[in-house]
Amino acid sequence: MNKPIYRFTSVLCAWSLLCAPVFASSHSDAPLSKQDPQTNLTDVYGFITANNTLTVVVNCRPFSEPGDGAMYERFADDAQYSINITNPVTGALLTTYNFQFSPVSSAAGNYKNKGTILSYGRGTGVGAIVNVGDGQQNYTQTYSVTAVSAATGMSTVLGTNFTVPPPNTGSRITPAYNSPSTGTAVSGATSAAALDSYTQQTIFTAPTGEMVFAGSRDDSFFADAPGIFDLLNPRILGPDGHGQTGNGVDGFKGYNVLTFAIQIPIANLPAPIAYTDAFTGLSHGVGIYASVSRQRITLRNTSADNTNSGPWIQINRLGNPLFNEVLVAIQDKDNYNRDVPTNDAARYAKYASNPEIALLINTVFGTNLATSGRSDLVAVYIPDVLRVDTTTGAVPLIGEGGNRLSGLGGDTTNGKWSGWPNGRRLGDDVVDIALTAVASGPTFSSIFFLGDNINANDETYNFVFPYAATPHAGTANSKDSN
């Protein structure tokens, strides 16, 4: 995209801010997923990392309050969380990695002491958790990971009884997460040895070479959704989103999510498949999307745990950021979540090709954005899988030389964009990239940089697996007064 760069006038800057309420990645994407927060996927990241690996990080359970004791957030024990590797052209499934978690009910055997109100800080002992699963960690959730080949149906168990680290309750129970002086989470580790001990102890390597992690993490997404919903609160106004302008406030700061992640040796992936990248031409790699499923039947019992049976039914999915939340109309939002990428061209391409958001902008501000024939958006979103060129080698991370605007900021790796829509790194400013694309396409004869004046996450990401930042402390975090 070696095209001249221009900027919109202040009128277009205003509409860029108006657009951004729906630009909340996928935190509130559909009516039914809003009712089921533990299975609500928020973000999917996929990028090539060192040692010839593909890292996939998936977040769910939006707006997790760090101080939400006494139970704190846990993965749903009756759901199947999946990372799906696909054909990047058709979206057809190639390999699935399924994560399933142990029971959370009071009848479960994951508690050391059921005679206390505390899930953390008192089990067989009282005090700070020193090691994951020790006597002070009363409840410990575990999980299994199984790889399933779509071609053969053959399943390979990567491991069972992997442990989930404790949540970050604060400095008195989980001190290893936090600064001794401030009590806030410490992040930005540049080596595995620099990670907090709880995270170190819950990264597991399967006999087949994959690394896995599941646990509480900082919400990696950033945008000033609250200010925008307040009828363009003046704090978010600024010339454009290309520089550090304006006074926007990250509406997701201080919140945690539940994260499950895998690092896959490229040698373990299906052979790279040729596809045409939306911006940089012929590429070779795979597609990625995440999904969550529940079994068809739940039998509720008045004196025991629920009983679940029947086939797994997909209830949520996510590939690229923003598609279902921003482009798909209400009439199809729940349908999209239950559907598969191979149906996207027939059922949902119309929402990318004819983006309602461009029509709304034109109606309100008298602009003349293209509202139909948006082949540029179709190329990014259909099928809705995150396409990753697996032949580029490791991409620079945000904070280690990577540019938040990906290729729009001149950030390429071996001729390909280093970030979204060639995969997605933590810290890729997908809101600003998407707004710029909506304003500049379909011809991209000129590039108009637009954004929401939030250019970075509130916490530094880690630079080693699982990459997502340390979870915020319940007693000291960026959204609460200390």
XYZ file of C-alpha atoms in Angstrom:
482
model
C 0.000 0.000 0.000
C 2.533 2.577 -1.102
C -0.071 5.302 -1.393
C 0.001 9.012 -0.416
C -1.134 9.830 3.097
C -3.589 12.576 4.001
C -5.706 13.443 6.987
C -9.395 14.148 7.294
C -10.750 17.452 8.507
C -12.011 17.933 12.054
C -15.522 16.988 10.909
C -14.321 13.522 9.969
C -12.374 13.292 13.198
C -15.652 13.801 15.008
C -17.372 11.019 13.123
C -14.412 8.716 13.741
C -15.084 9.126 17.408
C -18.774 8.508 16.892
C -17.978 5.253 15.153
C -15.876 3.945 17.962
C -18.598 2.848 20.432
C -19.064 -0.306 18.441
C -15.311 -0.674 18.153
C -15.021 -2.662 21.363
C -13.452 -5.684 19.694
C -15.962 -8.370 20.704
C -16.780 -7.613 24.322
C -20.493 -7.122 23.692
C -21.070 -8.607 20.287
C -24.442 -10.387 20.413
C -27.583 -10.590 22.576
C -27.114 -14.197 23.694
C -23.373 -13.984 24.327
C -24.022 -10.974 26.564
C -26.108 -13.282 28.754
C -23.320 -15.861 29.058
C -20.168 -13.947 30.032
C -17.942 -16.954 30.868
C -18.158 -18.085 27.242
C -18.101 -14.623 25.661
C -14.931 -14.376 23.572
C -13.432 -10.885 23.460
C -10.225 -11.070 21.405
C -8.113 -13.495 19.387
C -4.419 -12.883 18.757
C -2.206 -14.939 16.449
C 1.372 -14.130 15.445
C 4.645 -15.791 14.526
C 7.066 -15.947 17.433
C 10.667 -16.974 17.994
C 11.868 -20.547 17.511
C 9.584 -20.947 14.490
C 6.312 -21.046 16.413
C 2.779 -19.706 16.065
C 1.340 -18.218 19.251
C -2.437 -17.952 19.658
C -3.860 -16.044 22.627
C -7.626 -15.989 23.243
C -9.437 -13.831 25.793
C -12.946 -14.328 27.166
C -15.136 -13.183 30.068
C -15.094 -9.390 29.466
C -14.957 -6.812 32.259
C -13.735 -9.232 34.888
C -13.471 -7.263 38.132
C -10.085 -8.013 39.743
C -11.497 -7.592 43.263
C -14.520 -9.835 42.744
C -14.001 -12.086 45.793
C -14.659 -14.460 47.270
C -15.009 -16.777 44.267
C -13.257 -14.702 41.560
C -13.551 -15.652 37.892
C -13.188 -19.244 36.693
C -13.533 -20.940 33.341
C -16.932 -22.567 32.800
C -16.639 -26.248 33.652
C -19.473 -27.205 31.292
C -18.008 -25.498 28.222
C -15.443 -26.469 25.636
C -13.065 -23.668 24.653
C -11.462 -24.200 21.241
C -8.659 -22.776 19.126
C -9.292 -23.688 15.497
C -6.695 -23.810 12.728
C -8.274 -23.464 9.284
C -7.740 -23.133 5.581
C -7.182 -19.358 5.194
C -9.080 -19.247 1.886
C -12.228 -21.224 2.694
C -12.231 -21.240 6.497
C -12.496 -25.049 6.459
C -11.370 -26.611 9.710
C -7.982 -28.368 9.757
C -7.071 -28.847 13.420
C -8.777 -27.971 16.699
C -7.252 -27.609 20.157
C -9.936 -28.123 22.808
C -9.532 -26.829 26.383
C -11.846 -28.293 29.045
C -11.847 -27.256 32.689
C -12.518 -28.967 35.997
C -15.675 -28.409 38.120
C -16.247 -25.207 40.083
C -19.202 -26.179 42.294
C -19.009 -26.562 46.064
C -19.466 -30.321 45.568
C -16.288 -30.520 43.479
C -13.075 -32.006 44.736
C -10.971 -28.988 43.781
C -11.253 -27.427 47.257
C -8.928 -28.255 50.131
C -11.190 -26.720 52.763
C -14.936 -26.339 52.364
C -15.359 -24.997 55.869
C -14.138 -21.495 54.980
C -15.450 -18.569 52.976
C -12.076 -18.111 51.269
C -11.152 -19.631 47.928
C -7.641 -18.178 48.197
C -5.608 -17.432 51.312
C -6.900 -20.322 53.396
C -6.926 -24.019 52.592
C -4.914 -26.281 54.841
C -2.954 -23.189 55.850
C -3.554 -19.456 56.119
C -1.532 -16.792 54.337
C 0.072 -15.924 51.041
C 0.178 -18.407 48.181
C 3.824 -19.265 47.570
C 3.414 -21.969 44.947
C 0.423 -22.728 42.731
C -1.790 -25.309 44.418
C -0.163 -25.032 47.842
C -2.035 -25.164 51.146
C -3.024 -21.490 50.964
C -4.675 -21.921 47.564
C -7.954 -23.496 48.587
C -9.412 -23.832 45.087
C -7.320 -24.900 42.113
C -8.894 -25.328 38.683
C -7.306 -27.751 36.235
C -7.810 -28.444 32.547
C -7.012 -30.759 29.675
C -6.031 -29.955 26.093
C -6.830 -32.250 23.169
C -5.846 -31.783 19.528
C -8.329 -33.086 16.953
C -7.589 -33.542 13.254
C -10.533 -32.522 11.075
C -9.353 -34.800 8.264
C -9.082 -38.006 10.281
C -11.056 -37.265 13.430
C -8.084 -38.559 15.413
C -7.617 -37.026 18.859
C -4.303 -36.483 20.605
C -4.342 -35.593 24.299
C -1.657 -32.976 24.876
C -2.084 -33.228 28.610
C -4.464 -33.417 31.556
C -4.472 -31.855 35.015
C -2.753 -28.710 33.820
C -3.224 -26.151 36.587
C -4.677 -22.641 36.430
C -2.813 -20.022 38.508
C -4.679 -18.187 41.270
C -6.296 -14.834 40.458
C -4.478 -11.708 41.566
C -6.361 -10.981 44.782
C -3.737 -8.539 45.986
C -0.423 -8.279 47.770
C -1.445 -10.200 50.905
C -2.466 -13.441 49.177
C -0.777 -13.316 45.745
C 2.328 -11.176 46.293
C 4.310 -12.745 43.444
C 2.152 -10.896 40.905
C 2.664 -7.468 42.378
C 5.143 -4.729 43.180
C 6.019 -4.735 46.903
C 5.906 -0.933 46.973
C 2.684 -0.216 45.066
C 0.761 -3.480 45.226
C 0.024 -3.223 41.497
C 0.707 -5.914 38.939
C 4.204 -6.147 37.471
C 4.365 -6.950 33.773
C 6.674 -6.571 30.767
C 8.803 -9.675 31.337
C 11.455 -10.124 28.634
C 12.320 -13.707 29.560
C 10.498 -16.700 30.995
C 12.556 -16.372 34.164
C 11.314 -12.790 34.600
C 7.636 -13.825 34.675
C 5.973 -14.002 38.065
C 6.309 -17.404 39.708
C 2.597 -18.264 39.422
C 2.697 -17.815 35.644
C 5.998 -19.664 35.330
C 4.523 -22.620 37.204
C 1.443 -22.829 34.969
C 3.073 -22.843 31.529
C 3.150 -26.420 30.337
C 4.856 -28.106 27.399
C 3.177 -31.104 25.792
C 5.190 -34.125 24.597
C 4.332 -33.017 21.049
C 5.996 -29.618 21.581
C 3.047 -27.268 22.104
C 3.104 -24.892 25.092
C -0.174 -24.034 26.836
C -1.445 -21.616 29.466
C -4.850 -20.757 30.935
C -5.640 -18.233 33.627
C -6.552 -14.678 34.550
C -4.815 -11.901 32.587
C -5.137 -8.177 32.006
C -7.666 -7.277 29.297
C -5.406 -6.668 26.301
C -7.884 -4.469 24.408
C -7.913 -0.654 24.617
C -10.402 2.009 23.491
C -12.368 4.933 24.962
C -15.796 3.337 24.659
C -17.224 5.074 27.792
C -16.322 8.557 26.571
C -17.814 7.893 23.168
C -21.050 6.535 24.620
C -21.313 9.781 26.623
C -22.274 11.599 23.425
C -18.692 12.400 22.443
C -17.385 13.499 25.807
C -14.834 16.281 25.132
C -12.012 14.249 26.647
C -11.805 12.133 23.511
C -11.690 14.974 20.975
C -8.501 15.524 19.044
C -7.204 16.197 15.526
C -6.854 12.544 14.588
C -5.779 9.163 15.917
C -2.383 9.042 14.206
C -0.411 10.615 17.039
C -0.639 10.813 20.817
C -3.429 13.391 20.747
C -6.576 13.920 22.746
C -7.418 12.911 26.290
C -9.211 9.626 25.791
C -9.474 7.163 28.660
C -9.168 3.427 28.118
C -12.567 2.012 29.043
C -11.033 -1.428 29.545
C -8.214 -0.387 31.832
C -8.015 -2.142 35.166
C -10.192 -5.055 34.086
C -9.082 -8.649 33.674
C -10.186 -11.426 31.337
C -9.797 -15.172 31.275
C -7.107 -16.202 28.801
C -6.271 -19.513 27.162
C -3.244 -19.700 24.910
C -1.121 -22.089 22.924
C 2.248 -21.879 21.201
C 2.478 -24.328 18.318
C 5.657 -25.349 16.482
C 5.084 -24.462 12.843
C 6.203 -27.998 12.010
C 3.083 -29.230 13.856
C 0.754 -27.088 11.748
C -0.805 -28.087 8.432
C 1.368 -27.171 5.459
C 1.084 -23.457 4.586
C -1.753 -22.765 2.150
C -1.477 -20.085 -0.531
C -3.899 -17.169 -0.212
C -4.071 -13.537 -1.248
C -3.441 -11.220 1.654
C -5.800 -8.248 1.844
C -2.965 -5.728 1.521
C 0.346 -7.361 0.606
C -0.522 -9.969 -2.004
C 0.353 -13.643 -2.226
C 0.899 -15.214 1.187
C 1.219 -18.687 2.662
C -0.144 -19.745 6.010
C -3.214 -20.694 8.003
C -6.416 -19.199 9.396
C -7.358 -19.032 13.083
C -10.574 -18.591 14.968
C -11.726 -19.362 18.494
C -15.024 -20.879 19.535
C -16.848 -21.976 22.673
C -19.399 -24.769 22.854
C -21.793 -26.231 25.393
C -23.487 -29.625 25.310
C -26.984 -29.692 23.885
C -28.810 -30.799 27.079
C -28.469 -29.483 30.631
C -30.464 -31.226 33.326
C -30.836 -29.088 36.449
C -30.986 -30.860 39.785
C -32.305 -29.520 43.086
C -29.838 -31.494 45.203
C -26.752 -32.050 43.039
C -24.730 -30.591 40.194
C -26.226 -30.138 36.748
C -25.882 -33.040 34.342
C -24.848 -32.225 30.772
C -25.211 -34.531 27.808
C -25.477 -34.630 24.041
C -23.281 -33.221 21.270
C -21.304 -30.024 21.642
C -23.154 -26.976 20.251
C -21.124 -23.898 19.335
C -22.462 -20.774 21.018
C -19.719 -18.213 20.374
C -16.924 -17.671 17.878
C -14.404 -14.999 16.985
C -11.794 -14.542 14.267
C -10.888 -10.994 13.290
C -11.561 -8.159 15.717
C -14.720 -6.078 15.264
C -16.623 -8.104 12.636
C -19.669 -9.328 14.550
C -19.788 -6.345 16.870
C -19.306 -3.649 14.234
C -20.572 -4.977 10.916
C -23.120 -7.764 11.454
C -26.709 -6.590 12.016
C -28.676 -7.614 15.103
C -30.756 -10.031 13.067
C -27.665 -12.178 12.424
C -25.424 -11.642 15.438
C -26.524 -14.788 17.290
C -26.668 -16.720 14.007
C -23.060 -15.762 13.266
C -21.899 -17.025 16.653
C -23.464 -20.437 15.996
C -22.188 -20.673 12.429
C -18.873 -21.718 10.867
C -16.488 -19.733 8.633
C -17.220 -21.819 5.543
C -20.693 -20.235 5.498
C -19.491 -16.659 5.873
C -19.288 -15.870 2.157
C -22.904 -16.864 1.565
C -24.446 -15.500 4.766
C -22.403 -12.610 6.137
C -20.272 -11.137 3.339
C -23.043 -8.604 2.686
C -22.258 -6.920 5.999
C -18.637 -6.339 4.995
C -19.487 -5.380 1.427
C -22.223 -2.929 2.459
C -21.118 -1.587 5.855
C -23.947 0.136 7.665
C -21.453 2.140 9.671
C -20.374 4.048 6.553
C -24.034 4.828 5.775
C -24.591 6.144 9.303
C -21.521 8.351 9.084
C -22.652 9.809 5.779
C -26.144 10.455 7.136
C -24.944 12.247 10.250
C -22.015 14.220 8.873
C -22.722 14.594 5.174
C -19.610 12.698 4.145
C -19.365 10.531 1.069
C -17.795 7.273 2.239
C -18.358 4.219 0.064
C -21.289 2.257 1.471
C -21.339 -0.600 -1.011
C -18.954 -2.656 -3.074
C -16.464 -2.746 -0.214
C -14.340 -5.577 -1.568
C -11.524 -4.341 0.671
C -13.481 -5.182 3.816
C -14.640 -8.494 2.358
C -10.996 -9.399 1.736
C -10.205 -8.856 5.407
C -13.288 -10.390 7.005
C -14.581 -13.170 4.750
C -14.243 -15.904 5.789
C -13.880 -14.531 9.307
C -10.626 -16.185 10.274
C -7.466 -14.452 11.384
C -5.043 -15.151 8.531
C -1.386 -15.572 9.495
C 1.459 -15.871 7.023
C 3.526 -18.589 8.702
C 6.551 -18.101 6.432
C 7.667 -14.619 7.540
C 9.649 -15.534 10.627
C 9.045 -13.895 14.002
C 7.342 -10.497 13.881
C 8.434 -7.588 16.116
C 6.234 -7.234 19.185
C 4.600 -3.976 20.229
C 7.093 -2.477 22.661
C 10.020 -4.192 20.977
C 10.071 -2.364 17.671
C 6.585 -3.174 16.388
C 4.298 -0.346 15.292
C 0.740 -0.284 16.663
C -0.585 0.585 13.184
C 1.033 -2.479 11.604
C 1.630 -1.935 7.877
C -0.024 1.497 8.010
C 2.867 2.481 10.241
C 5.460 0.958 7.935
C 5.831 -2.167 10.080
C 6.499 -5.155 7.826
C 8.310 -8.474 8.160
C 9.768 -10.008 5.009
C 7.387 -7.953 2.891
C 4.232 -8.716 4.901
C 2.424 -6.572 7.434
C 3.753 -7.498 10.867
C 0.361 -7.169 12.523
C -3.354 -7.116 11.817
C -4.744 -8.107 9.384
C -1.742 -10.409 8.956
C -2.487 -12.138 12.221
C -2.806 -9.876 15.228
C -0.299 -8.976 17.935
C -1.111 -7.768 21.423
C -0.955 -3.998 21.064
C -2.019 -3.786 17.430
C -4.350 -0.769 17.426
C -7.124 -2.519 15.543
C -9.586 0.310 16.211
C -7.405 2.875 14.455
C -6.468 0.445 11.662
C -10.122 -0.421 11.058
C -11.300 3.203 11.164
C -8.592 4.136 8.697
C -9.634 1.295 6.396
C -13.319 2.284 6.509
C -12.404 5.873 5.653
C -9.832 5.049 2.961
C -11.341 2.137 1.057
C -12.135 0.606 -1.226
C -9.520 2.203 -3.483
C -6.990 3.403 -0.885
C -5.879 6.081 -3.333
C -5.247 8.119 -0.196
C -4.854 6.936 3.387
C -6.779 8.849 6.050
C -5.544 8.122 9.572
C -8.378 8.083 12.086
C -8.676 6.810 15.628
C -10.138 7.115 19.106
C -7.158 8.744 20.856
C -6.318 5.650 22.875
C -3.111 4.312 21.447
C -1.879 1.778 23.989
C -2.915 -0.660 26.681
C -2.825 0.455 30.307
C -0.337 -2.277 31.174
C 2.807 -3.425 29.395
C 2.421 -6.799 27.718
C 4.877 -9.558 28.475
C 7.368 -10.317 25.719
C 7.377 -14.066 26.277
C 4.633 -16.687 26.316
C 1.792 -16.251 27.222
C 2.469 -12.596 26.225
C -0.755 -11.224 27.776
C -0.032 -8.869 30.670
C -0.116 -9.870 34.325
C -3.648 -9.755 35.796
C -4.578 -6.647 37.741
C -4.677 -6.866 41.520
C -8.029 -6.758 43.255
C -6.781 -4.169 45.724
C -4.714 -1.950 43.399
C -5.403 -1.463 39.699
C -5.549 1.280 37.106
C -9.307 1.819 37.179
C -9.753 2.232 40.951
C -8.581 4.927 43.343
C -5.983 3.586 45.754
